[in-house]
Amino acid sequence: MHPNHHDVFRTLAEAEVRERHATEAFFDAWKHGVALAGVRFFGQGTREAFDLARTKWDLCPNVGLIKKAIGPMSSGEKVFLAALVSFYDAHDGGAMLRRVGVQGLSDLGGLDAERREVIASLLLHYAGW
């Protein structure tokens, strides 16, 4: 039995709602992560730009700045920031994660609960950058 056009439209509408929810949930988690990691490393690097951000594109990580600044940070700060970069750019983020000593996902367990929750939410709602 073939679905009728009403079923097809309903399925498409439901998929659109799920995608919109995932996009919004990802951005909410991303913005929370940016606030925890430091707004200076994302987008234009200002609190004003952070407050005005409406999409993940407004808060892209400044990978060059992060690479320069990451050295003297605490282990947790390094791991969290590198994990955020990995959502934006798997190649640079993966290299950064290795550089800060992350061998696998279980190493993210060393982060505090708030940061683990941000990473978990980003993973759950990630649909590509």
CSV table of N, CA and C in Angstrom, one decimal:
chain,number,residue,atom,x,y,z
A,1,MET,N,0.8,-1.2,0.0
A,1,MET,CA,0.0,0.0,0.0
A,1,MET,C,0.9,1.2,0.0
A,2,HIS,N,0.6,2.2,-0.8
A,2,HIS,CA,1.4,3.4,-1.0
A,2,HIS,C,0.8,4.5,-0.1
A,3,PRO,N,1.6,5.3,0.5
A,3,PRO,CA,1.1,6.4,1.4
A,3,PRO,C,0.4,7.4,0.5
A,4,ASN,N,-0.6,8.0,1.0
A,4,ASN,CA,-1.3,9.1,0.3
A,4,ASN,C,-0.5,10.4,0.5
A,5,HIS,N,-0.9,11.4,-0.3
A,5,HIS,CA,-0.1,12.6,-0.2
A,5,HIS,C,-0.2,13.3,1.1
A,6,HIS,N,-1.3,13.1,1.9
A,6,HIS,CA,-1.4,13.6,3.2
A,6,HIS,C,-0.4,13.0,4.2
A,7,ASP,N,-0.2,11.7,4.0
A,7,ASP,CA,0.8,11.1,4.8
A,7,ASP,C,2.2,11.6,4.5
A,8,VAL,N,2.5,11.8,3.3
A,8,VAL,CA,3.8,12.3,2.8
A,8,VAL,C,4.0,13.7,3.4
A,9,PHE,N,3.0,14.5,3.3
A,9,PHE,CA,3.2,15.9,3.8
A,9,PHE,C,3.3,15.9,5.3
A,10,ARG,N,2.6,15.1,6.0
A,10,ARG,CA,2.7,15.0,7.4
A,10,ARG,C,4.1,14.5,7.8
A,11,THR,N,4.6,13.5,7.2
A,11,THR,CA,6.0,13.0,7.4
A,11,THR,C,7.0,14.1,7.2
A,12,LEU,N,6.9,14.8,6.1
A,12,LEU,CA,7.8,15.9,5.8
A,12,LEU,C,7.7,17.0,6.9
A,13,ALA,N,6.5,17.4,7.3
A,13,ALA,CA,6.3,18.4,8.3
A,13,ALA,C,6.9,18.0,9.6
A,14,GLU,N,6.7,16.7,10.0
A,14,GLU,CA,7.3,16.2,11.3
A,14,GLU,C,8.8,16.2,11.2
A,15,ALA,N,9.4,15.9,10.1
A,15,ALA,CA,10.8,15.9,9.9
A,15,ALA,C,11.4,17.3,10.0
A,16,GLU,N,10.6,18.3,9.5
A,16,GLU,CA,11.1,19.7,9.5
A,16,GLU,C,11.0,20.2,11.0
A,17,VAL,N,10.0,19.8,11.7
A,17,VAL,CA,9.9,20.2,13.1
A,17,VAL,C,11.1,19.6,13.9
A,18,ARG,N,11.4,18.3,13.7
A,18,ARG,CA,12.5,17.7,14.4
A,18,ARG,C,13.8,18.4,14.1
A,19,GLU,N,14.0,18.7,12.8
A,19,GLU,CA,15.3,19.4,12.4
A,19,GLU,C,15.4,20.8,13.0
A,20,ARG,N,14.3,21.5,13.0
A,20,ARG,CA,14.3,22.8,13.6
A,20,ARG,C,14.6,22.7,15.1
A,21,HIS,N,14.0,21.8,15.8
A,21,HIS,CA,14.3,21.6,17.2
A,21,HIS,C,15.7,21.2,17.4
A,22,ALA,N,16.3,20.3,16.6
A,22,ALA,CA,17.7,20.0,16.8
A,22,ALA,C,18.6,21.1,16.5
A,23,THR,N,18.3,22.0,15.5
A,23,THR,CA,19.1,23.1,15.2
A,23,THR,C,19.1,24.1,16.4
A,24,GLU,N,17.9,24.3,17.0
A,24,GLU,CA,17.8,25.3,18.1
A,24,GLU,C,18.4,24.7,19.3
A,25,ALA,N,18.3,23.4,19.6
A,25,ALA,CA,18.9,22.8,20.8
A,25,ALA,C,20.4,22.8,20.6
A,26,PHE,N,20.9,22.5,19.4
A,26,PHE,CA,22.4,22.6,19.2
A,26,PHE,C,22.9,24.0,19.5
A,27,PHE,N,22.2,25.0,19.0
A,27,PHE,CA,22.6,26.4,19.2
A,27,PHE,C,22.6,26.7,20.7
A,28,ASP,N,21.5,26.3,21.4
A,28,ASP,CA,21.5,26.6,22.8
A,28,ASP,C,22.6,26.0,23.5
A,29,ALA,N,22.9,24.8,23.2
A,29,ALA,CA,24.1,24.1,23.9
A,29,ALA,C,25.4,24.7,23.5
A,30,TRP,N,25.5,25.1,22.2
A,30,TRP,CA,26.7,25.7,21.7
A,30,TRP,C,26.9,27.1,22.4
A,31,LYS,N,25.9,27.8,22.5
A,31,LYS,CA,26.0,29.2,23.2
A,31,LYS,C,26.4,29.0,24.6
A,32,HIS,N,25.9,28.0,25.3
A,32,HIS,CA,26.2,27.7,26.7
A,32,HIS,C,27.7,27.3,26.8
A,33,GLY,N,28.2,26.5,25.8
A,33,GLY,CA,29.6,26.1,25.8
A,33,GLY,C,30.5,27.2,25.5
A,34,VAL,N,30.1,28.1,24.6
A,34,VAL,CA,30.9,29.3,24.3
A,34,VAL,C,31.0,30.2,25.6
A,35,ALA,N,29.9,30.4,26.3
A,35,ALA,CA,30.0,31.2,27.5
A,35,ALA,C,30.9,30.5,28.5
A,36,LEU,N,30.9,29.2,28.7
A,36,LEU,CA,31.8,28.5,29.6
A,36,LEU,C,33.3,28.6,29.2
A,37,ALA,N,33.5,28.5,27.9
A,37,ALA,CA,34.9,28.4,27.4
A,37,ALA,C,35.5,29.8,27.3
A,38,GLY,N,34.7,30.8,27.1
A,38,GLY,CA,35.2,32.2,26.9
A,38,GLY,C,34.7,32.8,25.6
A,39,VAL,N,33.9,33.8,25.6
A,39,VAL,CA,33.4,34.4,24.3
A,39,VAL,C,34.5,35.0,23.5
A,40,ARG,N,35.6,35.3,24.1
A,40,ARG,CA,36.7,35.9,23.3
A,40,ARG,C,37.3,35.0,22.2
A,41,PHE,N,37.0,33.7,22.4
A,41,PHE,CA,37.5,32.7,21.4
A,41,PHE,C,36.5,32.4,20.3
A,42,PHE,N,35.4,33.0,20.2
A,42,PHE,CA,34.3,32.7,19.3
A,42,PHE,C,33.8,33.9,18.6
A,43,GLY,N,33.4,33.7,17.4
A,43,GLY,CA,32.8,34.8,16.6
A,43,GLY,C,33.7,36.0,16.6
A,44,GLN,N,33.1,37.2,16.9
A,44,GLN,CA,33.9,38.4,16.9
A,44,GLN,C,34.6,38.6,18.2
A,45,GLY,N,34.4,37.7,19.2
A,45,GLY,CA,35.2,37.8,20.4
A,45,GLY,C,34.7,38.8,21.4
A,46,THR,N,33.5,39.3,21.2
A,46,THR,CA,33.0,40.3,22.2
A,46,THR,C,31.7,39.8,22.8
A,47,ARG,N,31.5,40.3,24.0
A,47,ARG,CA,30.2,40.0,24.7
A,47,ARG,C,29.0,40.5,23.9
A,48,GLU,N,29.1,41.7,23.3
A,48,GLU,CA,28.0,42.2,22.5
A,48,GLU,C,27.7,41.3,21.4
A,49,ALA,N,28.7,40.8,20.6
A,49,ALA,CA,28.5,39.9,19.5
A,49,ALA,C,27.9,38.6,20.0
A,50,PHE,N,28.4,38.1,21.1
A,50,PHE,CA,27.8,36.9,21.7
A,50,PHE,C,26.3,37.1,22.0
A,51,ASP,N,26.0,38.2,22.6
A,51,ASP,CA,24.6,38.5,23.0
A,51,ASP,C,23.7,38.6,21.8
A,52,LEU,N,24.2,39.1,20.7
A,52,LEU,CA,23.4,39.3,19.4
A,52,LEU,C,23.4,38.0,18.6
A,53,ALA,N,24.2,37.0,18.9
A,53,ALA,CA,24.3,35.8,18.0
A,53,ALA,C,23.0,35.1,17.9
A,54,ARG,N,22.7,34.7,16.7
A,54,ARG,CA,21.4,34.0,16.5
A,54,ARG,C,21.6,32.6,15.9
A,55,THR,N,22.8,32.3,15.4
A,55,THR,CA,23.0,31.0,14.8
A,55,THR,C,24.5,30.6,15.2
A,56,LYS,N,24.8,29.3,15.0
A,56,LYS,CA,26.1,28.8,15.3
A,56,LYS,C,27.1,29.6,14.4
A,57,TRP,N,26.7,30.0,13.3
A,57,TRP,CA,27.7,30.7,12.4
A,57,TRP,C,28.1,32.0,13.0
A,58,ASP,N,27.4,32.6,13.9
A,58,ASP,CA,27.7,33.9,14.5
A,58,ASP,C,28.8,33.6,15.6
A,59,LEU,N,29.0,32.3,16.0
A,59,LEU,CA,29.9,32.0,17.1
A,59,LEU,C,30.9,30.9,16.7
A,60,CYS,N,31.4,31.0,15.4
A,60,CYS,CA,32.4,30.0,15.0
A,60,CYS,C,33.7,30.2,15.9
A,61,PRO,N,34.3,29.1,16.2
A,61,PRO,CA,35.6,29.3,17.0
A,61,PRO,C,36.7,30.0,16.2
A,62,ASN,N,37.4,30.8,16.8
A,62,ASN,CA,38.6,31.4,16.2
A,62,ASN,C,39.8,30.4,16.5
A,63,VAL,N,39.9,29.5,15.6
A,63,VAL,CA,40.9,28.3,15.8
A,63,VAL,C,42.3,28.8,15.9
A,64,GLY,N,42.7,29.8,15.1
A,64,GLY,CA,44.0,30.4,15.3
A,64,GLY,C,44.3,30.9,16.6
A,65,LEU,N,43.4,31.7,17.1
A,65,LEU,CA,43.5,32.3,18.5
A,65,LEU,C,43.6,31.2,19.5
A,66,ILE,N,42.7,30.2,19.4
A,66,ILE,CA,42.6,29.1,20.4
A,66,ILE,C,43.9,28.4,20.4
A,67,LYS,N,44.5,28.1,19.2
A,67,LYS,CA,45.8,27.3,19.2
A,67,LYS,C,46.9,28.1,19.9
A,68,LYS,N,46.9,29.4,19.8
A,68,LYS,CA,47.9,30.2,20.5
A,68,LYS,C,47.6,30.3,22.0
A,69,ALA,N,46.4,30.3,22.4
A,69,ALA,CA,46.1,30.6,23.8
A,69,ALA,C,45.9,29.3,24.6
A,70,ILE,N,45.8,28.2,24.0
A,70,ILE,CA,45.5,27.0,24.8
A,70,ILE,C,46.6,26.4,25.7
A,71,GLY,N,47.8,26.7,25.4
A,71,GLY,CA,48.9,26.2,26.2
A,71,GLY,C,48.9,26.4,27.7
A,72,PRO,N,48.7,27.6,28.2
A,72,PRO,CA,48.8,27.7,29.7
A,72,PRO,C,47.4,27.5,30.4
A,73,MET,N,46.4,27.0,29.7
A,73,MET,CA,45.1,26.8,30.3
A,73,MET,C,45.2,25.5,31.2
A,74,SER,N,44.2,25.4,32.1
A,74,SER,CA,44.1,24.2,32.9
A,74,SER,C,43.7,23.0,31.9
A,75,SER,N,43.9,21.8,32.4
A,75,SER,CA,43.6,20.6,31.6
A,75,SER,C,42.1,20.6,31.2
A,76,GLY,N,41.2,20.9,32.1
A,76,GLY,CA,39.8,20.9,31.8
A,76,GLY,C,39.5,21.9,30.8
A,77,GLU,N,40.0,23.1,30.9
A,77,GLU,CA,39.8,24.2,29.9
A,77,GLU,C,40.2,23.8,28.5
A,78,LYS,N,41.4,23.2,28.5
A,78,LYS,CA,42.0,22.7,27.2
A,78,LYS,C,41.1,21.7,26.5
A,79,VAL,N,40.7,20.7,27.3
A,79,VAL,CA,39.9,19.6,26.7
A,79,VAL,C,38.5,20.1,26.3
A,80,PHE,N,37.9,20.9,27.1
A,80,PHE,CA,36.6,21.5,26.7
A,80,PHE,C,36.7,22.3,25.4
A,81,LEU,N,37.6,23.2,25.4
A,81,LEU,CA,37.8,24.1,24.2
A,81,LEU,C,38.1,23.3,23.0
A,82,ALA,N,39.0,22.3,23.1
A,82,ALA,CA,39.3,21.4,22.0
A,82,ALA,C,38.1,20.6,21.5
A,83,ALA,N,37.3,20.2,22.4
A,83,ALA,CA,36.1,19.4,22.1
A,83,ALA,C,35.1,20.3,21.3
A,84,LEU,N,35.0,21.6,21.8
A,84,LEU,CA,34.1,22.5,21.0
A,84,LEU,C,34.6,22.7,19.6
A,85,VAL,N,35.9,22.9,19.5
A,85,VAL,CA,36.5,23.1,18.1
A,85,VAL,C,36.2,21.9,17.2
A,86,SER,N,36.2,20.7,17.8
A,86,SER,CA,36.0,19.5,17.0
A,86,SER,C,34.6,19.4,16.4
A,87,PHE,N,33.6,20.1,17.0
A,87,PHE,CA,32.3,20.1,16.4
A,87,PHE,C,32.3,21.0,15.1
A,88,TYR,N,33.2,22.1,15.2
A,88,TYR,CA,33.3,23.0,14.0
A,88,TYR,C,34.1,22.5,12.9
A,89,ASP,N,35.3,21.9,13.3
A,89,ASP,CA,36.2,21.4,12.3
A,89,ASP,C,36.9,20.1,12.9
A,90,ALA,N,36.4,19.0,12.4
A,90,ALA,CA,36.9,17.7,12.9
A,90,ALA,C,38.4,17.5,12.8
A,91,HIS,N,39.0,18.0,11.7
A,91,HIS,CA,40.4,17.8,11.5
A,91,HIS,C,41.2,18.6,12.6
A,92,ASP,N,41.0,20.0,12.6
A,92,ASP,CA,41.7,20.8,13.6
A,92,ASP,C,41.3,20.4,15.0
A,93,GLY,N,40.0,20.2,15.2
A,93,GLY,CA,39.6,19.8,16.6
A,93,GLY,C,40.2,18.5,17.0
A,94,GLY,N,40.2,17.5,16.1
A,94,GLY,CA,40.8,16.2,16.5
A,94,GLY,C,42.3,16.4,16.8
A,95,ALA,N,43.0,17.1,16.0
A,95,ALA,CA,44.4,17.4,16.3
A,95,ALA,C,44.6,18.1,17.6
A,96,MET,N,43.7,19.0,17.9
A,96,MET,CA,43.8,19.8,19.2
A,96,MET,C,43.5,18.8,20.3
A,97,LEU,N,42.5,18.0,20.2
A,97,LEU,CA,42.2,17.0,21.2
A,97,LEU,C,43.4,16.1,21.5
A,98,ARG,N,44.0,15.6,20.5
A,98,ARG,CA,45.2,14.8,20.7
A,98,ARG,C,46.3,15.6,21.4
A,99,ARG,N,46.5,16.8,21.0
A,99,ARG,CA,47.5,17.7,21.6
A,99,ARG,C,47.3,17.9,23.1
A,100,VAL,N,46.1,17.9,23.5
A,100,VAL,CA,45.8,18.2,24.9
A,100,VAL,C,45.6,16.8,25.7
A,101,GLY,N,45.9,15.7,25.0
A,101,GLY,CA,46.0,14.4,25.7
A,101,GLY,C,44.7,13.6,25.7
A,102,VAL,N,43.7,14.0,24.8
A,102,VAL,CA,42.5,13.2,24.7
A,102,VAL,C,42.8,12.0,23.8
A,103,GLN,N,42.6,10.8,24.3
A,103,GLN,CA,42.8,9.6,23.5
A,103,GLN,C,41.5,9.1,23.0
A,104,GLY,N,40.4,9.3,23.7
A,104,GLY,CA,39.1,8.8,23.3
A,104,GLY,C,38.0,9.5,24.0
A,105,LEU,N,36.7,9.2,23.8
A,105,LEU,CA,35.6,9.8,24.4
A,105,LEU,C,35.6,9.7,25.9
A,106,SER,N,36.1,8.6,26.4
A,106,SER,CA,36.1,8.5,27.9
A,106,SER,C,36.9,9.5,28.6
A,107,ASP,N,37.9,10.1,27.9
A,107,ASP,CA,38.7,11.2,28.5
A,107,ASP,C,37.9,12.5,28.8
A,108,LEU,N,36.7,12.6,28.1
A,108,LEU,CA,35.9,13.7,28.4
A,108,LEU,C,35.2,13.6,29.7
A,109,GLY,N,35.2,12.4,30.3
A,109,GLY,CA,34.7,12.2,31.6
A,109,GLY,C,35.4,12.9,32.7
A,110,GLY,N,36.6,13.4,32.4
A,110,GLY,CA,37.3,14.3,33.4
A,110,GLY,C,36.8,15.7,33.5
A,111,LEU,N,35.9,16.1,32.6
A,111,LEU,CA,35.3,17.4,32.7
A,111,LEU,C,34.2,17.4,33.8
A,112,ASP,N,33.9,18.6,34.3
A,112,ASP,CA,32.9,18.7,35.3
A,112,ASP,C,31.5,18.4,34.6
A,113,ALA,N,30.5,18.2,35.5
A,113,ALA,CA,29.2,17.8,35.0
A,113,ALA,C,28.6,18.8,34.0
A,114,GLU,N,28.8,20.1,34.3
A,114,GLU,CA,28.2,21.1,33.4
A,114,GLU,C,28.7,21.0,32.0
A,115,ARG,N,30.1,20.9,31.9
A,115,ARG,CA,30.7,20.8,30.6
A,115,ARG,C,30.4,19.4,29.9
A,116,ARG,N,30.3,18.4,30.6
A,116,ARG,CA,29.9,17.1,30.0
A,116,ARG,C,28.5,17.2,29.5
A,117,GLU,N,27.6,17.8,30.2
A,117,GLU,CA,26.2,18.0,29.7
A,117,GLU,C,26.2,18.8,28.4
A,118,VAL,N,27.0,19.8,28.3
A,118,VAL,CA,27.1,20.6,27.1
A,118,VAL,C,27.5,19.7,25.9
A,119,ILE,N,28.6,19.0,26.1
A,119,ILE,CA,29.2,18.1,25.1
A,119,ILE,C,28.1,17.1,24.7
A,120,ALA,N,27.4,16.5,25.7
A,120,ALA,CA,26.4,15.5,25.4
A,120,ALA,C,25.3,16.1,24.6
A,121,SER,N,24.8,17.3,24.9
A,121,SER,CA,23.8,17.9,24.2
A,121,SER,C,24.2,18.3,22.8
A,122,LEU,N,25.4,18.7,22.6
A,122,LEU,CA,25.9,19.0,21.3
A,122,LEU,C,26.0,17.7,20.4
A,123,LEU,N,26.4,16.6,21.0
A,123,LEU,CA,26.4,15.3,20.3
A,123,LEU,C,25.0,14.9,19.9
A,124,LEU,N,24.1,15.0,20.8
A,124,LEU,CA,22.7,14.6,20.6
A,124,LEU,C,22.1,15.4,19.5
A,125,HIS,N,22.4,16.7,19.4
A,125,HIS,CA,21.7,17.5,18.4
A,125,HIS,C,22.5,17.9,17.2
A,126,TYR,N,23.7,17.4,17.1
A,126,TYR,CA,24.6,17.8,16.0
A,126,TYR,C,24.1,17.3,14.7
A,127,ALA,N,24.0,18.2,13.7
A,127,ALA,CA,23.6,17.8,12.3
A,127,ALA,C,24.6,18.3,11.3
A,128,GLY,N,25.8,18.5,11.7
A,128,GLY,CA,26.9,19.0,10.8
A,128,GLY,C,27.0,20.5,11.0
A,129,TRP,N,28.2,21.0,10.7
A,129,TRP,CA,28.4,22.4,10.8
A,129,TRP,C,28.1,23.0,9.5
